[in-house]
Tab-separated table of C-alpha atoms in Angstrom:
chain	number	residue	atom	x	y	z
A	1	MET	CA	-32.491	51.217	2.931
A	2	ALA	CA	-30.438	48.371	1.607
A	3	ILE	CA	-29.131	45.838	4.097
A	4	PRO	CA	-25.742	44.292	3.236
A	5	LYS	CA	-26.131	40.650	2.179
A	6	GLU	CA	-23.889	39.378	4.970
A	7	MET	CA	-26.139	41.117	7.530
A	8	GLN	CA	-29.539	40.128	6.105
A	9	ALA	CA	-30.031	37.075	8.349
A	10	LYS	CA	-29.108	39.062	11.479
A	11	TYR	CA	-31.399	41.899	10.357
A	12	ASP	CA	-34.288	39.464	9.817
A	13	GLU	CA	-33.770	37.899	13.239
A	14	ILE	CA	-33.557	41.181	15.189
A	15	SER	CA	-36.274	42.926	13.167
A	16	LYS	CA	-38.730	40.136	14.013
A	17	ILE	CA	-37.955	40.614	17.715
A	18	LEU	CA	-38.391	44.400	17.407
A	19	ILE	CA	-41.645	44.157	15.435
A	20	ASP	CA	-43.161	41.636	17.866
A	21	TYR	CA	-42.114	43.793	20.815
A	22	SER	CA	-43.519	46.974	19.224
A	23	VAL	CA	-46.847	45.305	18.457
A	24	ASN	CA	-47.181	44.059	22.043
A	25	TYR	CA	-45.745	46.960	24.052
A	26	LEU	CA	-45.095	50.062	21.967
A	27	SER	CA	-46.502	51.612	18.780
A	28	LYS	CA	-45.950	51.730	15.031
A	29	GLU	CA	-43.941	54.946	15.474
A	30	TYR	CA	-41.549	53.217	17.858
A	31	GLU	CA	-41.311	50.237	15.513
A	32	VAL	CA	-40.288	52.474	12.613
A	33	LEU	CA	-37.582	54.235	14.683
A	34	CYS	CA	-36.249	50.960	16.093
A	35	LEU	CA	-36.050	49.374	12.641
A	36	HIS	CA	-34.317	52.508	11.348
A	37	ALA	CA	-31.694	52.129	14.090
A	38	LEU	CA	-31.300	48.431	13.249
A	39	GLU	CA	-30.788	49.238	9.558
A	40	LYS	CA	-28.087	51.769	10.409
A	41	LEU	CA	-26.331	49.271	12.688
A	42	CYS	CA	-26.409	46.653	9.923
A	43	ARG	CA	-24.742	49.074	7.502
A	44	LYS	CA	-21.899	50.043	9.853
A	45	ARG	CA	-18.508	48.716	8.721
A	46	PRO	CA	-17.852	46.398	10.443
A	47	SER	CA	-21.318	45.903	11.842
A	48	PRO	CA	-21.343	45.613	15.630
A	49	LEU	CA	-24.270	43.192	15.281
A	50	LYS	CA	-21.894	40.424	14.175
A	51	SER	CA	-21.187	39.641	17.811
A	52	GLY	CA	-23.601	39.418	20.733
A	53	ARG	CA	-27.069	38.023	21.262
A	54	SER	CA	-29.920	39.271	19.088
A	55	HIS	CA	-32.190	39.800	22.103
A	56	THR	CA	-29.523	41.960	23.752
A	57	TRP	CA	-29.186	44.115	20.625
A	58	ALA	CA	-32.976	44.402	20.317
A	59	ALA	CA	-33.272	45.424	23.979
A	60	GLY	CA	-30.483	47.971	23.525
A	61	ILE	CA	-32.166	49.459	20.451
A	62	VAL	CA	-35.531	49.785	22.192
A	63	TYR	CA	-33.859	51.203	25.295
A	64	ALA	CA	-31.881	53.774	23.252
A	65	VAL	CA	-34.853	54.892	21.150
A	66	GLY	CA	-37.248	54.751	24.114
A	67	SER	CA	-35.066	56.743	26.470
A	68	ASN	CA	-34.522	59.365	23.779
A	69	ASN	CA	-38.317	59.676	23.626
A	70	PHE	CA	-38.783	59.825	27.408
A	71	ILE	CA	-40.316	56.355	27.723
A	72	PHE	CA	-39.379	56.303	31.432
A	73	ASP	CA	-41.471	59.448	32.084
A	74	LYS	CA	-44.919	58.607	33.483
A	75	CYS	CA	-46.359	61.672	31.708
A	76	GLN	CA	-45.769	60.062	28.305
A	77	PRO	CA	-48.573	58.148	26.534
A	78	ILE	CA	-46.330	55.061	26.383
A	79	HIS	CA	-44.220	54.717	29.500
A	80	MET	CA	-42.603	51.945	31.516
A	81	THR	CA	-39.760	51.330	33.898
A	82	ALA	CA	-36.428	50.011	32.659
A	83	LYS	CA	-37.217	46.610	34.186
A	84	GLU	CA	-40.601	46.491	32.438
A	85	LEU	CA	-39.006	47.532	29.139
A	86	VAL	CA	-36.359	44.802	29.137
A	87	ALA	CA	-38.236	41.912	30.790
A	88	PRO	CA	-39.647	40.487	27.515
A	89	PHE	CA	-36.131	40.401	26.034
A	90	GLY	CA	-34.782	38.282	28.896
A	91	VAL	CA	-31.876	40.627	29.640
A	92	ALA	CA	-31.000	42.694	32.693
A	93	ALA	CA	-31.822	46.395	32.707
A	94	SER	CA	-28.130	47.201	33.227
A	95	THR	CA	-27.174	45.117	30.173
A	96	ALA	CA	-29.756	46.873	28.000
A	97	SER	CA	-28.703	50.261	29.367
A	98	ASN	CA	-25.042	49.594	28.555
A	99	LYS	CA	-25.912	48.369	25.059
A	100	ALA	CA	-28.152	51.421	24.562
A	101	GLY	CA	-25.227	53.665	25.497
A	102	GLU	CA	-23.088	52.037	22.800
A	103	ILE	CA	-25.904	52.382	20.266
A	104	ARG	CA	-26.551	56.042	21.131
A	105	LYS	CA	-22.860	56.783	20.631
A	106	MET	CA	-22.576	54.836	17.343
A	107	LEU	CA	-25.729	56.347	15.818
A	108	LYS	CA	-25.455	59.775	17.451
A	109	ILE	CA	-28.889	59.430	19.040
A	110	ASN	CA	-29.696	62.500	21.107
A	111	TYR	CA	-32.530	64.865	21.977
A	112	PHE	CA	-31.423	67.430	19.388
A	113	GLN	CA	-31.902	65.102	16.384
A	114	ALA	CA	-35.387	64.953	14.847
A	115	GLU	CA	-34.344	61.676	13.185
A	116	TRP	CA	-34.654	59.940	16.580
A	117	CYS	CA	-37.820	61.629	17.843
A	118	LEU	CA	-41.285	60.109	17.547
A	119	PRO	CA	-43.094	62.140	14.861
A	120	SER	CA	-46.106	62.635	17.129
A	121	GLN	CA	-43.861	64.118	19.829
A	122	MET	CA	-41.734	66.508	17.750
A	123	GLY	CA	-43.868	69.496	18.685
A	124	ASN	CA	-43.352	68.700	22.375
A	125	ASN	CA	-39.579	68.169	22.248
A	126	THR	CA	-38.237	71.572	23.248
A	127	MET	CA	-34.669	70.586	22.326
A	128	LEU	CA	-35.567	70.334	18.621
A	129	TRP	CA	-36.675	73.953	18.556
A	130	MET	CA	-33.800	75.701	20.322
A	131	ILE	CA	-31.724	77.830	17.971
A	132	SER	CA	-29.119	80.522	18.487
A	133	ILE	CA	-29.695	83.992	17.055
A	134	ASP	CA	-26.796	86.374	17.653
A	135	GLY	CA	-25.693	84.187	20.569
A	136	ILE	CA	-29.117	84.146	22.225
A	137	ILE	CA	-30.943	80.821	22.496
A	138	VAL	CA	-34.588	81.097	21.422
A	139	ASP	CA	-37.466	78.722	20.778
A	140	ALA	CA	-38.053	78.789	17.005
A	141	ARG	CA	-41.754	78.078	17.548
A	142	ASN	CA	-42.117	81.612	18.941
A	143	LEU	CA	-40.492	83.327	15.962
A	144	PRO	CA	-42.311	84.876	12.992
A	145	VAL	CA	-43.162	82.393	10.215
A	146	GLU	CA	-40.691	84.043	7.842
A	147	ILE	CA	-37.804	83.320	10.222
A	148	GLN	CA	-39.127	79.799	10.875
A	149	GLU	CA	-39.002	79.192	7.111
A	150	ILE	CA	-35.349	80.271	6.993
A	151	CYS	CA	-34.544	78.020	9.963
A	152	TYR	CA	-36.258	75.093	8.246
A	153	GLN	CA	-34.415	75.714	4.955
A	154	ARG	CA	-31.116	75.686	6.857
A	155	GLY	CA	-32.030	72.396	8.561
A	156	LEU	CA	-32.226	73.927	12.027
A	157	ILE	CA	-35.814	72.829	12.759
A	158	PRO	CA	-37.806	69.767	11.584
A	159	TYR	CA	-40.756	71.705	10.104
A	160	VAL	CA	-42.297	75.179	10.024
A	161	PRO	CA	-44.632	75.315	13.040
A	162	GLY	CA	-46.274	78.512	11.763
A	163	HIS	CA	-47.558	76.654	8.706
A	164	ARG	CA	-49.169	74.001	10.881
A	165	GLU	CA	-50.829	76.684	13.022
A	166	GLN	CA	-52.183	78.349	9.868
A	167	ASP	CA	-53.507	74.972	8.667
A	168	LYS	CA	-55.302	74.438	11.993
A	169	GLN	CA	-56.885	77.889	11.833
A	170	GLY	CA	-58.122	77.219	8.293
A	171	GLU	CA	-59.962	74.018	9.291
């Protein structure tokens, strides 16, 4: 994605912080999602990144993406407390949480959007698979493959789980 020229320096500064943080504390998947969020923030008109400290924005981005991927849940492969998450940024957990709230609102980050889910965790995120059929909420993973294909074509689910199951059986 193209970064506006007037935002390139800010993007470079915050992206370095995010990449360093991801290498030391997270994963490549988190890095990709965090940089995606940064790119979208840079392209907003006017960009909210024009004011505020870069470390605060970086902490807010990681907090927003991390919380959407259950980083505070000890059952997750990568997990930490809010204090642990923000300590390397040198900001308070409350500051990062507030900034994350702004970011979630601006970018529409929520549990129902595959765009903000770690690819390795999509199959485990129940919210991505809930669809309504005749007013009844069902888990699309339990539907016949033919219906899953229709749901995928309509953009209701991120992929056709039945195809992945068939691939696993063929191995």
